[in-house]
C-alpha cells in the first residue's frame, strides 16, 4: 500500500535587512521578481502542498508581494532573532492541522507556543489542512537558489522522523527538512531566550541532522548586501 506523504513549506522573511538597507521581504531580483515569490516557487517546486510566509519588518507592504495561494503569518517579535520567526511559522503549520499528530508522535502534550493565525495574502483565514509529515524551510534571501537543491533535500524521502539539511562544501545552509516527530521539542527549544538568534541549528546538530551535499548545484550563498 502506498502511503501518501504531505509536505508543508515555510519561508522565513521577517528580518529588517539592516545590511541590505531595507527588509529582504521587499527585495526584487534584476528582472523585477520579488524574492519572496522566488522562495515560494522554490518550495512549491520541491513538492510542498502549502507554503507559509513569515513576515515581520514592513509586513503590510511585503504582504502584497506574497504569491496567490501562499499563507502569511506576521510575527510581532521578529526583531528578537530568527528563532521567533521559525517558531511562528512552525506553530502556524501545527495549528492548521498538525498539532495532534505532533503531540502523539512524541507521546506528550502539544507545546504551548504562540501560533499566529495563518491567512492568505488578502488576510483571509486559512482553511484547516491534513497534518503534514514534514516541513521544508528556506530563507527569503536566497533568490538564486535553484529548485534542484530543494528537490535533492526532499528526494531522500519524507516521514515524521526525517531531519535533513542542504550543505554547500560542508557548510550548513537551506533548505532544511524537519519531520513532525521533531516539532514539539524544537518549538520548546526555540522558545528559550538563549536560542533567540540561533534558529534551529543547535537542535539539528544535537539530533544528528543528515547533511545533503549540494555544492554541485549551487554555492548556496545568501544575499546580505545590495
XYZ file of C-alpha atoms in Angstrom:
226
model
C 0.000 0.000 0.000
C 1.346 3.412 -0.960
C 1.441 5.929 1.873
C 0.681 9.450 0.724
C 3.046 11.923 2.340
C 2.266 15.607 2.834
C 4.873 18.346 2.882
C 4.465 21.931 4.070
C 6.866 24.767 3.320
C 7.954 27.769 5.377
C 9.668 30.913 4.055
C 11.410 32.981 6.734
C 11.128 36.590 5.572
C 10.735 38.674 8.723
C 14.111 40.384 9.121
C 14.864 44.091 8.758
C 17.765 43.538 6.334
C 19.988 46.099 8.049
C 22.996 45.388 5.817
C 20.755 45.360 2.751
C 19.278 48.730 3.660
C 15.669 47.533 3.603
C 13.655 44.450 4.601
C 14.552 41.497 2.405
C 10.871 40.630 2.006
C 10.615 43.758 -0.178
C 13.591 42.959 -2.415
C 13.357 42.050 -6.099
C 15.808 40.406 -8.473
C 17.207 42.015 -11.610
C 14.121 41.009 -13.581
C 11.805 42.640 -11.066
C 10.588 39.423 -9.464
C 10.082 39.623 -5.685
C 12.461 37.474 -3.665
C 9.526 36.212 -1.647
C 7.925 34.961 -4.859
C 11.098 33.061 -5.769
C 11.208 31.454 -2.322
C 7.589 30.318 -2.526
C 8.141 28.921 -6.023
C 11.227 27.056 -4.800
C 9.217 25.262 -2.121
C 6.331 24.533 -4.446
C 8.769 23.148 -6.992
C 10.080 20.750 -4.348
C 6.563 19.395 -3.800
C 5.189 21.421 -0.896
C 1.415 21.119 -0.642
C 1.166 24.504 1.071
C 3.587 27.326 1.856
C 3.564 29.729 4.810
C 5.496 33.009 4.562
C 6.608 34.521 7.878
C 6.682 38.329 7.775
C 7.846 40.889 10.327
C 9.574 44.095 9.223
C 7.418 46.023 6.719
C 4.854 43.222 6.856
C 1.979 45.284 5.476
C 3.958 46.223 2.366
C 5.523 42.788 1.948
C 2.148 41.046 2.102
C 1.346 42.461 -1.332
C 4.347 40.605 -2.807
C 3.340 37.173 -1.495
C 2.110 34.949 -4.350
C -1.523 33.910 -4.512
C -2.301 30.773 -2.551
C 0.554 31.161 -0.081
C -0.299 31.741 3.576
C 1.042 34.612 5.660
C 1.946 34.762 9.342
C 3.057 38.046 10.904
C 5.380 37.674 13.895
C 5.365 40.687 16.234
C 8.643 39.812 17.980
C 10.613 39.258 14.773
C 13.380 41.623 15.941
C 14.424 39.224 18.722
C 16.022 36.866 16.210
C 15.402 34.077 13.721
C 14.076 31.734 16.406
C 10.923 33.846 16.789
C 10.215 33.664 13.053
C 10.803 29.930 12.840
C 8.706 29.335 15.945
C 5.826 31.364 14.500
C 5.963 29.610 11.138
C 6.172 26.131 12.596
C 3.460 26.846 15.174
C 1.186 28.052 12.364
C 1.715 24.798 10.454
C 0.950 22.849 13.622
C -2.188 24.904 14.252
C -3.507 24.248 10.749
C -3.703 20.518 11.278
C -0.548 19.016 12.702
C -0.969 19.745 16.428
C -2.441 16.419 17.469
C -0.117 14.482 15.187
C 2.944 16.276 16.514
C 1.975 15.601 20.115
C 1.074 11.969 19.517
C 4.340 11.307 17.734
C 6.269 12.290 20.856
C 3.821 10.872 23.362
C 3.394 14.247 25.016
C 1.075 17.217 25.058
C 1.399 19.716 22.253
C 3.587 22.664 23.287
C 2.066 25.929 24.352
C 3.667 28.065 21.665
C 2.408 31.303 20.186
C 0.584 30.383 16.998
C -0.356 33.423 14.922
C -3.339 32.521 12.773
C -2.170 31.859 9.202
C -4.005 33.772 6.485
C -3.647 34.224 2.769
C -2.123 37.370 1.286
C -5.547 39.051 1.385
C -5.823 38.436 5.117
C -8.474 35.711 4.888
C -8.184 32.854 7.376
C -6.547 29.706 6.033
C -8.672 26.543 5.976
C -7.721 23.529 8.059
C -5.458 21.039 6.289
C -4.309 17.458 6.876
C -1.256 17.181 9.087
C 1.953 17.255 7.035
C 4.651 14.676 7.630
C 7.400 17.295 7.444
C 8.166 20.942 6.762
C 10.716 22.284 4.296
C 12.182 25.597 5.462
C 14.032 28.190 3.398
C 15.099 31.839 3.681
C 13.863 34.733 1.568
C 17.420 35.930 0.829
C 18.335 33.008 -1.430
C 16.867 34.282 -4.719
C 19.436 32.431 -6.840
C 18.938 29.042 -5.210
C 17.754 26.540 -7.856
C 14.804 24.281 -7.179
C 17.096 21.294 -7.782
C 18.658 21.919 -4.347
C 15.299 21.730 -2.593
C 14.341 18.678 -4.631
C 17.534 16.876 -3.624
C 16.844 17.507 0.069
C 13.310 16.141 -0.295
C 14.268 13.234 -2.568
C 15.846 11.447 0.390
C 12.313 10.586 1.481
C 9.584 12.063 3.636
C 8.473 10.869 7.029
C 7.755 12.151 10.515
C 11.256 11.326 11.763
C 13.203 12.926 8.910
C 15.887 15.543 9.573
C 17.874 16.708 6.534
C 19.755 19.883 5.617
C 21.355 21.182 2.443
C 25.089 21.810 2.808
C 27.436 23.508 0.362
C 31.006 22.280 0.523
C 30.202 21.092 4.038
C 28.774 24.487 5.065
C 25.238 24.217 6.504
C 22.584 26.075 4.537
C 18.994 25.870 3.374
C 16.531 24.329 2.774
C 16.089 22.274 5.931
C 13.622 19.381 6.119
C 12.159 18.639 9.560
C 9.732 15.781 10.238
C 6.811 16.306 12.600
C 8.248 13.998 15.287
C 10.730 16.805 15.973
C 8.285 19.710 16.164
C 7.339 19.707 19.871
C 10.936 19.544 21.106
C 12.115 22.056 18.512
C 9.335 24.508 19.409
C 10.241 24.204 23.073
C 13.923 24.839 22.346
C 13.167 27.836 20.117
C 11.185 29.418 22.954
C 14.289 29.601 25.177
C 15.729 33.151 25.353
C 19.237 31.763 24.814
C 18.217 30.471 21.362
C 16.788 33.758 20.060
C 19.460 34.345 17.412
C 20.499 30.765 16.670
C 17.426 29.336 14.969
C 17.230 25.568 14.572
C 20.960 24.871 14.211
C 21.624 23.676 17.800
C 18.677 21.284 17.569
C 19.788 19.946 14.192
C 23.311 19.253 15.437
C 22.125 17.644 18.670
C 19.760 15.327 16.812
C 22.102 14.164 14.075
C 20.779 16.013 11.037
C 21.647 14.337 7.737
C 23.766 16.614 5.549
C 22.786 16.695 1.866
C 25.700 17.987 -0.201
C 24.513 20.412 -2.893
C 27.674 22.316 -3.854
C 27.481 20.839 -7.362
C 24.117 22.565 -7.820
C 24.692 25.965 -6.182
C 27.084 27.859 -3.897
C 24.117 28.316 -1.538
C 25.076 31.885 -0.624
C 22.509 34.220 0.870
C 22.399 37.868 -0.215
C 23.124 40.298 2.614
C 24.247 43.442 0.789
C 22.970 45.344 -2.273
